[in-house]
C-alpha positions as YAML, in Angstrom:
chain: A
units: angstrom
residues:
- id: 1
  name: UNK
  ca: [-51.38, 228.49, 41.54]
- id: 2
  name: UNK
  ca: [-47.80, 227.21, 41.84]
- id: 3
  name: UNK
  ca: [-48.33, 223.71, 42.02]
- id: 4
  name: UNK
  ca: [-44.28, 223.18, 41.87]
- id: 5
  name: UNK
  ca: [-44.05, 224.82, 45.39]
- id: 6
  name: UNK
  ca: [-42.53, 222.20, 47.51]
- id: 7
  name: UNK
  ca: [-43.73, 219.83, 45.13]
- id: 8
  name: UNK
  ca: [-40.60, 218.03, 44.67]
- id: 9
  name: UNK
  ca: [-39.74, 217.95, 48.69]
- id: 10
  name: UNK
  ca: [-43.39, 217.06, 49.09]
- id: 11
  name: UNK
  ca: [-43.46, 214.37, 47.04]
- id: 12
  name: UNK
  ca: [-40.44, 212.76, 48.45]
- id: 13
  name: UNK
  ca: [-41.46, 212.68, 51.57]
- id: 14
  name: UNK
  ca: [-44.97, 211.06, 50.42]
- id: 15
  name: UNK
  ca: [-42.95, 208.52, 49.03]
- id: 16
  name: UNK
  ca: [-40.63, 208.08, 51.71]
- id: 17
  name: UNK
  ca: [-43.32, 207.83, 53.88]
- id: 18
  name: UNK
  ca: [-45.19, 205.52, 52.25]
- id: 19
  name: UNK
  ca: [-41.88, 203.24, 51.42]
- id: 20
  name: UNK
  ca: [-41.99, 203.35, 55.38]
- id: 21
  name: UNK
  ca: [-45.43, 202.41, 56.43]
- id: 22
  name: UNK
  ca: [-44.80, 199.24, 54.25]
- id: 23
  name: UNK
  ca: [-41.50, 198.50, 55.61]
- id: 24
  name: UNK
  ca: [-43.09, 198.52, 59.05]
- id: 25
  name: UNK
  ca: [-46.14, 196.52, 57.54]
- id: 26
  name: UNK
  ca: [-43.89, 193.89, 56.57]
- id: 27
  name: UNK
  ca: [-41.73, 193.86, 59.88]
- id: 28
  name: UNK
  ca: [-44.99, 193.45, 62.07]
- id: 29
  name: UNK
  ca: [-45.94, 190.73, 59.69]
- id: 30
  name: UNK
  ca: [-42.46, 188.98, 60.28]
- id: 31
  name: UNK
  ca: [-42.82, 189.45, 63.71]
- id: 32
  name: UNK
  ca: [-46.22, 188.19, 63.63]
- id: 33
  name: UNK
  ca: [-45.01, 185.15, 61.93]
- id: 34
  name: UNK
  ca: [-41.91, 184.69, 64.07]
- id: 35
  name: UNK
  ca: [-43.82, 184.94, 67.01]
- id: 36
  name: UNK
  ca: [-46.35, 182.13, 65.56]
- id: 37
  name: UNK
  ca: [-43.23, 179.52, 64.94]
- id: 38
  name: UNK
  ca: [-42.29, 180.56, 68.51]
- id: 39
  name: UNK
  ca: [-45.71, 179.50, 69.93]
- id: 40
  name: UNK
  ca: [-45.81, 176.74, 67.39]
- id: 41
  name: UNK
  ca: [-42.38, 175.12, 68.75]
- id: 42
  name: UNK
  ca: [-43.69, 175.52, 72.45]
- id: 43
  name: UNK
  ca: [-46.41, 173.82, 71.83]
- id: 44
  name: UNK
  ca: [-44.57, 171.27, 70.41]
- id: 45
  name: UNK
  ca: [-42.22, 171.06, 73.15]
- id: 46
  name: UNK
  ca: [-44.69, 170.78, 75.54]
- id: 47
  name: UNK
  ca: [-46.36, 168.18, 73.89]
- id: 48
  name: UNK
  ca: [-42.85, 166.18, 73.86]
- id: 49
  name: UNK
  ca: [-42.44, 166.78, 77.90]
- id: 50
  name: UNK
  ca: [-46.07, 165.40, 78.09]
- id: 51
  name: UNK
  ca: [-45.07, 162.04, 76.11]
- id: 52
  name: UNK
  ca: [-42.02, 162.04, 78.12]
- id: 53
  name: UNK
  ca: [-43.81, 162.36, 81.29]
- id: 54
  name: UNK
  ca: [-46.13, 159.88, 80.31]
- id: 55
  name: UNK
  ca: [-43.79, 157.01, 79.42]
- id: 56
  name: UNK
  ca: [-41.25, 157.66, 82.32]
- id: 57
  name: UNK
  ca: [-44.88, 157.14, 84.57]
- id: 58
  name: UNK
  ca: [-45.87, 153.92, 82.50]
- id: 59
  name: UNK
  ca: [-42.08, 152.36, 82.62]
- id: 60
  name: UNK
  ca: [-42.42, 153.31, 86.37]
- id: 61
  name: UNK
  ca: [-45.71, 151.66, 86.96]
- id: 62
  name: UNK
  ca: [-44.42, 148.08, 85.19]
- id: 63
  name: UNK
  ca: [-41.20, 148.50, 87.21]
- id: 64
  name: UNK
  ca: [-43.35, 148.49, 90.66]
- id: 65
  name: UNK
  ca: [-45.40, 145.31, 89.09]
- id: 66
  name: UNK
  ca: [-44.51, 141.73, 89.42]
- id: 67
  name: UNK
  ca: [-43.67, 140.29, 86.59]
- id: 68
  name: UNK
  ca: [-44.57, 136.60, 85.40]
- id: 69
  name: UNK
  ca: [-42.32, 134.30, 83.57]
- id: 70
  name: UNK
  ca: [-41.95, 131.13, 82.43]
- id: 71
  name: UNK
  ca: [-43.31, 128.63, 79.92]
- id: 72
  name: UNK
  ca: [-46.99, 129.12, 81.04]
- id: 73
  name: UNK
  ca: [-48.31, 132.67, 81.50]
- id: 74
  name: UNK
  ca: [-49.37, 133.38, 84.73]
- id: 75
  name: UNK
  ca: [-47.31, 131.02, 86.82]
- id: 76
  name: UNK
  ca: [-45.31, 132.49, 89.46]
- id: 77
  name: UNK
  ca: [-41.28, 132.32, 89.35]
- id: 78
  name: UNK
  ca: [-39.86, 131.13, 92.67]
- id: 79
  name: UNK
  ca: [-35.90, 131.02, 93.01]
- id: 80
  name: UNK
  ca: [-36.46, 127.68, 95.44]
- id: 81
  name: UNK
  ca: [-32.77, 127.03, 95.85]
- id: 82
  name: UNK
  ca: [-33.04, 123.60, 94.25]
- id: 83
  name: UNK
  ca: [-29.59, 122.55, 94.06]
- id: 84
  name: UNK
  ca: [-28.92, 123.38, 97.87]
- id: 85
  name: UNK
  ca: [-32.01, 120.85, 98.60]
- id: 86
  name: UNK
  ca: [-30.64, 118.31, 96.31]
- id: 87
  name: UNK
  ca: [-27.44, 118.69, 98.34]
- id: 88
  name: UNK
  ca: [-29.19, 118.63, 101.46]
- id: 89
  name: UNK
  ca: [-31.30, 115.62, 100.67]
- id: 90
  name: UNK
  ca: [-28.41, 113.66, 99.55]
- id: 91
  name: UNK
  ca: [-26.58, 114.69, 102.71]
- id: 92
  name: UNK
  ca: [-29.34, 113.54, 105.12]
- id: 93
  name: UNK
  ca: [-30.24, 110.17, 103.74]
- id: 94
  name: UNK
  ca: [-27.67, 109.09, 100.71]
- id: 95
  name: UNK
  ca: [-24.36, 109.69, 101.58]
- id: 96
  name: UNK
  ca: [-21.60, 107.21, 102.68]
- id: 97
  name: UNK
  ca: [-22.13, 108.71, 106.02]
- id: 98
  name: UNK
  ca: [-25.59, 110.07, 106.47]
- id: 99
  name: UNK
  ca: [-26.71, 112.43, 109.13]
- id: 100
  name: UNK
  ca: [-29.88, 110.66, 109.72]
- id: 101
  name: UNK
  ca: [-29.30, 106.47, 110.63]
- id: 102
  name: UNK
  ca: [-31.05, 103.55, 108.98]
- id: 103
  name: UNK
  ca: [-33.68, 103.17, 111.46]
- id: 104
  name: UNK
  ca: [-34.85, 106.70, 110.39]
- id: 105
  name: UNK
  ca: [-34.71, 105.90, 106.90]
- id: 106
  name: UNK
  ca: [-36.63, 103.36, 106.87]
- id: 107
  name: UNK
  ca: [-39.54, 104.61, 109.31]
- id: 108
  name: UNK
  ca: [-39.81, 107.84, 106.87]
- id: 109
  name: UNK
  ca: [-39.19, 106.10, 103.20]
- id: 110
  name: UNK
  ca: [-40.98, 102.77, 104.40]
- id: 111
  name: UNK
  ca: [-38.31, 100.58, 103.25]
- id: 112
  name: UNK
  ca: [-34.43, 100.09, 103.81]
- id: 113
  name: UNK
  ca: [-32.06, 102.16, 101.88]
- id: 114
  name: UNK
  ca: [-30.69, 99.59, 99.84]
- id: 115
  name: UNK
  ca: [-33.89, 98.76, 98.49]
- id: 116
  name: UNK
  ca: [-34.77, 102.51, 97.79]
- id: 117
  name: UNK
  ca: [-32.06, 102.42, 95.82]
- id: 118
  name: UNK
  ca: [-32.98, 99.47, 93.70]
- id: 119
  name: UNK
  ca: [-36.15, 100.76, 92.83]
- id: 120
  name: UNK
  ca: [-34.75, 104.13, 92.32]
- id: 121
  name: UNK
  ca: [-32.37, 102.63, 89.85]
- id: 122
  name: UNK
  ca: [-34.92, 100.57, 87.85]
- id: 123
  name: UNK
  ca: [-37.26, 103.45, 87.69]
- id: 124
  name: UNK
  ca: [-34.85, 106.28, 86.58]
- id: 125
  name: UNK
  ca: [-33.23, 103.40, 83.73]
- id: 126
  name: UNK
  ca: [-37.18, 102.81, 82.81]
- id: 127
  name: UNK
  ca: [-38.29, 106.24, 82.45]
- id: 128
  name: UNK
  ca: [-35.63, 109.18, 82.00]
- id: 129
  name: UNK
  ca: [-38.06, 111.57, 83.74]
- id: 130
  name: UNK
  ca: [-36.43, 111.05, 87.00]
- id: 131
  name: UNK
  ca: [-32.73, 111.86, 85.33]
- id: 132
  name: UNK
  ca: [-31.31, 115.08, 85.99]
- id: 133
  name: UNK
  ca: [-31.30, 117.47, 83.33]
- id: 134
  name: UNK
  ca: [-30.61, 121.70, 82.81]
- id: 135
  name: UNK
  ca: [-33.12, 123.38, 81.81]
- id: 136
  name: UNK
  ca: [-32.80, 126.30, 78.62]
- id: 137
  name: UNK
  ca: [-30.72, 128.53, 81.01]
- id: 138
  name: UNK
  ca: [-28.39, 125.55, 81.89]
- id: 139
  name: UNK
  ca: [-29.17, 125.56, 85.39]
- id: 140
  name: UNK
  ca: [-29.59, 121.90, 86.96]
- id: 141
  name: UNK
  ca: [-33.37, 121.02, 87.41]
- id: 142
  name: UNK
  ca: [-34.58, 118.37, 89.86]
- id: 143
  name: UNK
  ca: [-32.68, 115.26, 90.96]
- id: 144
  name: UNK
  ca: [-34.49, 111.75, 90.71]
- id: 145
  name: UNK
  ca: [-33.99, 111.63, 94.50]
- id: 146
  name: UNK
  ca: [-35.99, 115.08, 94.80]
- id: 147
  name: UNK
  ca: [-38.85, 113.90, 92.73]
- id: 148
  name: UNK
  ca: [-38.92, 110.32, 94.30]
- id: 149
  name: UNK
  ca: [-38.58, 111.53, 97.84]
- id: 150
  name: UNK
  ca: [-41.34, 113.41, 97.45]
- id: 151
  name: UNK
  ca: [-43.60, 110.84, 95.90]
- id: 152
  name: UNK
  ca: [-42.51, 108.59, 99.09]
- id: 153
  name: UNK
  ca: [-43.62, 111.16, 100.91]
- id: 154
  name: UNK
  ca: [-46.92, 111.55, 99.60]
- id: 155
  name: UNK
  ca: [-47.27, 107.49, 99.72]
- id: 156
  name: UNK
  ca: [-46.24, 107.07, 103.15]
- id: 157
  name: UNK
  ca: [-47.82, 109.68, 104.60]
- id: 158
  name: UNK
  ca: [-50.69, 110.40, 102.54]
- id: 159
  name: UNK
  ca: [-49.90, 114.19, 102.32]
- id: 160
  name: UNK
  ca: [-50.93, 116.90, 99.53]
- id: 161
  name: UNK
  ca: [-48.47, 117.67, 97.30]
- id: 162
  name: UNK
  ca: [-47.76, 120.94, 98.19]
- id: 163
  name: UNK
  ca: [-46.45, 120.04, 101.26]
- id: 164
  name: UNK
  ca: [-43.38, 118.52, 99.94]
- id: 165
  name: UNK
  ca: [-42.14, 121.67, 98.77]
- id: 166
  name: UNK
  ca: [-40.72, 123.50, 102.12]
- id: 167
  name: UNK
  ca: [-37.67, 120.53, 102.38]
- id: 168
  name: UNK
  ca: [-37.83, 119.56, 98.86]
- id: 169
  name: UNK
  ca: [-37.92, 122.45, 97.13]
- id: 170
  name: UNK
  ca: [-40.61, 121.07, 94.35]
- id: 171
  name: UNK
  ca: [-43.48, 122.58, 93.08]
- id: 172
  name: UNK
  ca: [-47.30, 120.94, 93.32]
- id: 173
  name: UNK
  ca: [-47.42, 120.42, 89.74]
- id: 174
  name: UNK
  ca: [-44.24, 118.54, 89.02]
- id: 175
  name: UNK
  ca: [-45.15, 116.36, 92.70]
- id: 176
  name: UNK
  ca: [-48.09, 115.40, 91.19]
- id: 177
  name: UNK
  ca: [-46.65, 114.34, 88.21]
- id: 178
  name: UNK
  ca: [-43.62, 112.78, 89.27]
- id: 179
  name: UNK
  ca: [-46.56, 110.55, 91.40]
- id: 180
  name: UNK
  ca: [-48.24, 109.45, 88.57]
- id: 181
  name: UNK
  ca: [-45.07, 108.66, 86.41]
- id: 182
  name: UNK
  ca: [-43.33, 106.60, 89.37]
- id: 183
  name: UNK
  ca: [-46.57, 104.64, 89.96]
- id: 184
  name: UNK
  ca: [-46.72, 103.80, 86.07]
- id: 185
  name: UNK
  ca: [-42.70, 102.72, 85.97]
- id: 186
  name: UNK
  ca: [-43.06, 100.33, 89.11]
- id: 187
  name: UNK
  ca: [-46.09, 98.61, 88.01]
- id: 188
  name: UNK
  ca: [-44.39, 98.17, 84.36]
- id: 189
  name: UNK
  ca: [-41.04, 97.30, 85.80]
- id: 190
  name: UNK
  ca: [-41.92, 95.05, 88.81]
- id: 191
  name: UNK
  ca: [-45.53, 93.93, 88.47]
- id: 192
  name: UNK
  ca: [-44.67, 90.65, 86.49]
- id: 193
  name: UNK
  ca: [-42.50, 89.46, 89.04]
- id: 194
  name: UNK
  ca: [-44.09, 90.46, 92.68]
- id: 195
  name: UNK
  ca: [-47.77, 89.93, 91.25]
- id: 196
  name: UNK
  ca: [-47.27, 87.01, 89.30]
- id: 197
  name: UNK
  ca: [-49.53, 83.80, 89.82]
- id: 198
  name: UNK
  ca: [-47.42, 81.56, 92.71]
- id: 199
  name: UNK
  ca: [-44.76, 78.98, 91.39]
- id: 200
  name: UNK
  ca: [-44.22, 75.66, 92.62]
- id: 201
  name: UNK
  ca: [-41.73, 77.17, 95.09]
- id: 202
  name: UNK
  ca: [-44.40, 79.33, 96.52]
- id: 203
  name: UNK
  ca: [-46.77, 77.15, 96.65]
- id: 204
  name: UNK
  ca: [-44.62, 74.43, 98.85]
- id: 205
  name: UNK
  ca: [-43.26, 77.33, 101.25]
- id: 206
  name: UNK
  ca: [-47.36, 78.37, 101.71]
- id: 207
  name: UNK
  ca: [-47.98, 74.68, 102.18]
- id: 208
  name: UNK
  ca: [-44.93, 74.39, 104.90]
- id: 209
  name: UNK
  ca: [-46.08, 77.29, 106.43]
- id: 210
  name: UNK
  ca: [-49.80, 75.99, 106.68]
- id: 211
  name: UNK
  ca: [-48.99, 72.63, 108.12]
- id: 212
  name: UNK
  ca: [-46.52, 74.23, 110.67]
- id: 213
  name: UNK
  ca: [-49.61, 76.06, 112.15]
- id: 214
  name: UNK
  ca: [-51.85, 73.58, 112.10]
- id: 215
  name: UNK
  ca: [-53.62, 73.36, 108.92]
- id: 216
  name: UNK
  ca: [-51.70, 70.99, 106.19]
- id: 217
  name: UNK
  ca: [-52.45, 71.46, 102.75]
- id: 218
  name: UNK
  ca: [-53.98, 75.49, 103.47]
- id: 219
  name: UNK
  ca: [-53.00, 77.63, 100.60]
- id: 220
  name: UNK
  ca: [-54.53, 80.70, 100.20]
- id: 221
  name: UNK
  ca: [-54.17, 80.19, 96.41]
- id: 222
  name: UNK
  ca: [-55.68, 78.09, 93.58]
- id: 223
  name: UNK
  ca: [-53.15, 75.43, 92.17]
- id: 224
  name: UNK
  ca: [-53.66, 71.76, 93.35]
- id: 225
  name: UNK
  ca: [-52.06, 70.22, 96.31]
- id: 226
  name: UNK
  ca: [-51.97, 66.58, 97.69]
- id: 227
  name: UNK
  ca: [-51.96, 66.29, 101.30]
- id: 228
  name: UNK
  ca: [-52.71, 63.81, 104.06]
- id: 229
  name: UNK
  ca: [-54.60, 64.34, 107.41]
- id: 230
  name: UNK
  ca: [-55.43, 61.80, 109.64]
- id: 231
  name: UNK
  ca: [-54.72, 59.17, 107.02]
- id: 232
  name: UNK
  ca: [-57.26, 60.58, 104.43]
- id: 233
  name: UNK
  ca: [-55.54, 61.85, 101.16]
- id: 234
  name: UNK
  ca: [-56.89, 65.13, 99.75]
- id: 235
  name: UNK
  ca: [-55.99, 66.56, 96.35]
- id: 236
  name: UNK
  ca: [-57.33, 70.55, 96.41]
- id: 237
  name: UNK
  ca: [-56.31, 72.81, 98.88]
- id: 238
  name: UNK
  ca: [-58.42, 74.97, 100.94]
- id: 239
  name: UNK
  ca: [-59.09, 78.65, 101.93]
- id: 240
  name: UNK
  ca: [-60.11, 79.34, 105.75]
- id: 241
  name: UNK
  ca: [-63.48, 81.51, 105.78]
- id: 242
  name: UNK
  ca: [-65.82, 83.04, 108.12]
- id: 243
  name: UNK
  ca: [-69.64, 82.04, 108.23]
- id: 244
  name: UNK
  ca: [-70.40, 84.52, 105.09]
- id: 245
  name: UNK
  ca: [-69.02, 81.88, 102.79]
- id: 246
  name: UNK
  ca: [-71.03, 78.25, 101.84]
- id: 247
  name: UNK
  ca: [-69.70, 75.52, 102.48]
- id: 248
  name: UNK
  ca: [-67.83, 74.37, 100.01]
- id: 249
  name: UNK
  ca: [-65.12, 71.49, 100.18]
- id: 250
  name: UNK
  ca: [-62.31, 74.39, 99.35]
- id: 251
  name: UNK
  ca: [-63.32, 76.46, 102.01]
- id: 252
  name: UNK
  ca: [-62.91, 75.88, 106.10]
- id: 253
  name: UNK
  ca: [-65.25, 77.94, 107.89]
- id: 254
  name: UNK
  ca: [-64.53, 78.77, 111.88]
- id: 255
  name: UNK
  ca: [-67.59, 77.35, 114.46]
- id: 256
  name: UNK
  ca: [-69.68, 80.37, 115.26]
- id: 257
  name: UNK
  ca: [-70.28, 79.02, 118.99]
- id: 258
  name: UNK
  ca: [-67.68, 75.97, 119.61]
- id: 259
  name: UNK
  ca: [-68.70, 73.78, 122.54]
- id: 260
  name: UNK
  ca: [-66.10, 71.45, 124.08]
- id: 261
  name: UNK
  ca: [-62.12, 71.44, 123.99]
- id: 262
  name: UNK
  ca: [-61.59, 70.22, 120.53]
- id: 263
  name: UNK
  ca: [-63.86, 72.93, 118.72]
- id: 264
  name: UNK
  ca: [-62.47, 75.68, 120.89]
- id: 265
  name: UNK
  ca: [-59.17, 75.11, 120.03]
- id: 266
  name: UNK
  ca: [-59.92, 74.42, 116.12]
- id: 267
  name: UNK
  ca: [-61.96, 78.06, 116.45]
- id: 268
  name: UNK
  ca: [-58.95, 79.74, 118.04]
- id: 269
  name: UNK
  ca: [-56.59, 78.29, 115.44]
- id: 270
  name: UNK
  ca: [-58.74, 79.00, 112.70]
- id: 271
  name: UNK
  ca: [-59.60, 82.34, 113.51]
- id: 272
  name: UNK
  ca: [-55.28, 83.31, 114.09]
- id: 273
  name: UNK
  ca: [-54.61, 81.90, 110.86]
- id: 274
  name: UNK
  ca: [-57.41, 83.63, 108.98]
- id: 275
  name: UNK
  ca: [-56.40, 87.02, 110.09]
- id: 276
  name: UNK
  ca: [-53.38, 87.24, 108.55]
- id: 277
  name: UNK
  ca: [-54.84, 88.41, 105.61]
- id: 278
  name: UNK
  ca: [-56.61, 91.25, 107.19]
- id: 279
  name: UNK
  ca: [-53.32, 92.22, 109.06]
- id: 280
  name: UNK
  ca: [-51.94, 92.12, 105.28]
- id: 281
  name: UNK
  ca: [-54.07, 94.62, 104.35]
- id: 282
  name: UNK
  ca: [-53.67, 96.63, 107.64]
- id: 283
  name: UNK
  ca: [-50.00, 96.56, 107.57]
- id: 284
  name: UNK
  ca: [-50.14, 97.58, 103.77]
- id: 285
  name: UNK
  ca: [-52.56, 100.59, 104.90]
- id: 286
  name: UNK
  ca: [-50.06, 101.73, 108.16]
- id: 287
  name: UNK
  ca: [-47.42, 101.44, 105.72]
- id: 288
  name: UNK
  ca: [-48.71, 103.54, 103.00]
- id: 289
  name: UNK
  ca: [-51.31, 105.97, 104.17]
- id: 290
  name: UNK
  ca: [-52.47, 107.13, 100.84]
- id: 291
  name: UNK
  ca: [-54.17, 103.73, 100.18]
- id: 292
  name: UNK
  ca: [-56.18, 104.37, 104.03]
- id: 293
  name: UNK
  ca: [-57.06, 107.94, 103.07]
- id: 294
  name: UNK
  ca: [-59.90, 109.45, 100.50]
- id: 295
  name: UNK
  ca: [-58.81, 109.08, 96.65]
- id: 296
  name: UNK
  ca: [-56.90, 112.09, 95.80]
- id: 297
  name: UNK
  ca: [-57.06, 111.70, 91.99]
- id: 298
  name: UNK
  ca: [-60.36, 111.42, 89.33]
- id: 299
  name: UNK
  ca: [-58.40, 109.10, 86.75]
- id: 300
  name: UNK
  ca: [-59.41, 105.29, 88.00]
- id: 301
  name: UNK
  ca: [-56.13, 104.52, 85.81]
- id: 302
  name: UNK
  ca: [-54.17, 106.49, 88.21]
- id: 303
  name: UNK
  ca: [-56.04, 105.03, 91.11]
- id: 304
  name: UNK
  ca: [-55.18, 101.53, 89.75]
- id: 305
  name: UNK
  ca: [-51.31, 102.41, 89.40]
- id: 306
  name: UNK
  ca: [-51.20, 104.05, 93.13]
- id: 307
  name: UNK
  ca: [-52.52, 101.23, 94.53]
- id: 308
  name: UNK
  ca: [-50.78, 98.41, 92.34]
- id: 309
  name: UNK
  ca: [-47.49, 100.15, 92.93]
- id: 310
  name: UNK
  ca: [-47.83, 99.94, 97.01]
- id: 311
  name: UNK
  ca: [-48.90, 96.31, 96.52]
- id: 312
  name: UNK
  ca: [-46.00, 95.44, 94.50]
- id: 313
  name: UNK
  ca: [-43.58, 97.71, 96.96]
- id: 314
  name: UNK
  ca: [-45.27, 96.05, 100.06]
- id: 315
  name: UNK
  ca: [-44.35, 92.60, 98.18]
- id: 316
  name: UNK
  ca: [-40.98, 93.87, 98.12]
- id: 317
  name: UNK
  ca: [-39.92, 94.99, 101.48]
- id: 318
  name: UNK
  ca: [-41.46, 91.39, 102.85]
- id: 319
  name: UNK
  ca: [-39.23, 89.74, 100.62]
- id: 320
  name: UNK
  ca: [-36.20, 92.41, 101.64]
- id: 321
  name: UNK
  ca: [-37.17, 92.21, 105.34]
- id: 322
  name: UNK
  ca: [-38.52, 88.56, 106.36]
- id: 323
  name: UNK
  ca: [-36.30, 85.54, 108.00]
- id: 324
  name: UNK
  ca: [-36.26, 82.85, 106.12]
- id: 325
  name: UNK
  ca: [-36.43, 79.62, 108.02]
- id: 326
  name: UNK
  ca: [-34.29, 77.07, 107.19]
- id: 327
  name: UNK
  ca: [-37.16, 74.56, 107.43]
- id: 328
  name: UNK
  ca: [-38.76, 76.55, 104.71]
- id: 329
  name: UNK
  ca: [-35.76, 76.80, 102.49]
- id: 330
  name: UNK
  ca: [-35.64, 72.95, 102.45]
- id: 331
  name: UNK
  ca: [-39.03, 73.09, 100.77]
- id: 332
  name: UNK
  ca: [-37.99, 75.66, 98.57]
- id: 333
  name: UNK
  ca: [-37.01, 73.40, 95.53]
- id: 334
  name: UNK
  ca: [-40.44, 71.61, 94.75]
- id: 335
  name: UNK
  ca: [-40.93, 70.14, 91.15]
- id: 336
  name: UNK
  ca: [-43.18, 72.06, 88.41]
- id: 337
  name: UNK
  ca: [-46.86, 70.11, 88.66]
- id: 338
  name: UNK
  ca: [-47.41, 68.68, 84.89]
- id: 339
  name: UNK
  ca: [-51.00, 68.95, 84.07]
- id: 340
  name: UNK
  ca: [-52.60, 67.03, 81.19]
- id: 341
  name: UNK
  ca: [-55.03, 69.43, 79.30]
- id: 342
  name: UNK
  ca: [-58.19, 67.23, 77.37]
- id: 343
  name: UNK
  ca: [-58.25, 68.25, 73.67]
- id: 344
  name: UNK
  ca: [-61.90, 67.49, 73.17]
- id: 345
  name: UNK
  ca: [-64.05, 70.03, 73.94]
- id: 346
  name: UNK
  ca: [-66.93, 67.49, 75.51]
- id: 347
  name: UNK
  ca: [-64.20, 65.98, 77.43]
- id: 348
  name: UNK
  ca: [-62.92, 69.13, 78.97]
- id: 349
  name: UNK
  ca: [-66.60, 70.18, 79.63]
- id: 350
  name: UNK
  ca: [-67.44, 66.81, 81.90]
- id: 351
  name: UNK
  ca: [-64.12, 67.39, 83.53]
- id: 352
  name: UNK
  ca: [-65.20, 70.95, 84.33]
- id: 353
  name: UNK
  ca: [-68.64, 69.44, 85.82]
- id: 354
  name: UNK
  ca: [-67.41, 67.01, 87.78]
- id: 355
  name: UNK
  ca: [-64.73, 69.62, 89.40]
- id: 356
  name: UNK
  ca: [-67.20, 71.79, 89.97]
- id: 357
  name: UNK
  ca: [-69.42, 69.54, 91.73]
- id: 358
  name: UNK
  ca: [-66.37, 68.40, 93.62]
- id: 359
  name: UNK
  ca: [-65.54, 71.89, 94.97]
- id: 360
  name: UNK
  ca: [-69.25, 72.65, 95.90]
- id: 361
  name: UNK
  ca: [-69.88, 69.44, 97.83]
- id: 362
  name: UNK
  ca: [-71.30, 70.40, 101.46]
- id: 363
  name: UNK
  ca: [-70.46, 66.46, 102.68]
- id: 364
  name: UNK
  ca: [-66.78, 66.57, 102.16]
- id: 365
  name: UNK
  ca: [-66.53, 70.46, 103.82]
- id: 366
  name: UNK
  ca: [-67.84, 69.07, 106.83]
- id: 367
  name: UNK
  ca: [-65.67, 66.58, 106.62]
- id: 368
  name: UNK
  ca: [-62.75, 67.93, 105.83]
- id: 369
  name: UNK
  ca: [-63.16, 70.58, 108.63]
- id: 370
  name: UNK
  ca: [-64.02, 67.56, 111.43]
- id: 371
  name: UNK
  ca: [-60.42, 65.86, 110.20]
- id: 372
  name: UNK
  ca: [-58.90, 69.37, 110.92]
- id: 373
  name: UNK
  ca: [-60.59, 69.40, 114.47]
- id: 374
  name: UNK
  ca: [-59.39, 66.18, 115.20]
- id: 375
  name: UNK
  ca: [-55.57, 66.54, 113.85]
- id: 376
  name: UNK
  ca: [-55.32, 69.93, 115.73]
- id: 377
  name: UNK
  ca: [-56.46, 68.37, 119.14]
- id: 378
  name: UNK
  ca: [-54.34, 65.82, 118.30]
- id: 379
  name: UNK
  ca: [-51.35, 67.84, 117.75]
- id: 380
  name: UNK
  ca: [-52.00, 69.97, 120.87]
- id: 381
  name: UNK
  ca: [-52.07, 67.09, 123.13]
- id: 382
  name: UNK
  ca: [-48.89, 65.55, 121.86]
- id: 383
  name: UNK
  ca: [-47.30, 68.58, 122.54]
- id: 384
  name: UNK
  ca: [-48.61, 68.81, 126.11]
- id: 385
  name: UNK
  ca: [-47.40, 65.44, 126.64]
...
């Protein structure tokens, strides 16, 4: 048996066949490996595309939302165009030739332009909050005129802080803060002058007015006064009061049911003068509506500042607009009363008791009222003659 027959050829074929199969396997494995790479690349590509789509959707969603900015999170930033609003305000009321006349300025600001500017300059000098400044971006902020005009709108008309935004272009929180700071500044700057105790000139003026109206010695204030009625000398001033007050020598009451022409004349004159105080508070309420309405703040100090500031400005308006009579001017220069204070405590106490008994003297009260009744009737009959 010849194993060599065809041996070499068969062997060569076998080797070639085995080698070919090995190469095919390697190629298959290589192709499978390449196919795996393609699959991974495709997966990575799909992941990247998916991430890109998610980011694009997120960015588009964020762009469609209203963004909040400013120093306080959650506050909406509104472009109020406050610069133009400031220019319009100046043109309307404070220019050399303003759009609105002086009469409309006084009606809307409750005072003349000169007095308003006097208050404005004093308050701005006292508190730099009312000075116009630039913000972090270099833009001009609210002017002092805008802040103070918003304050006067709230004081004069009693409107809410938010209602000042449409014309003045000021936010509600800034308007409220301006109101508080303005009232505090007015109290600190002007209280010493316009809430002071009456001086000698004030006493002389009140005495003259009271005498001109038929009530010599009638003050409405505490300082001592010396006057003569029907030949009787008195050394204490008095108040006009209604029947609810006690019968003291410093109080002159009306007559509830006057009988006869003398007492009827006295009751009419007394009640007419007494209502001056009630009218004064009524004028204060009509001038500053915030006083007449319900309280808008909880803090008692803020309420005190608002009320005090309105009274101070009311007194300033009276001083600025009243027509001072020449006769009252003659009485202006009055000497300052000299008062000697006792050093001894016992002496001072005894003087206090004597003064107290004098004030609560019922007989003196009746005598003073009867004297005033006769005085008024005498003036009335003399004028008729």
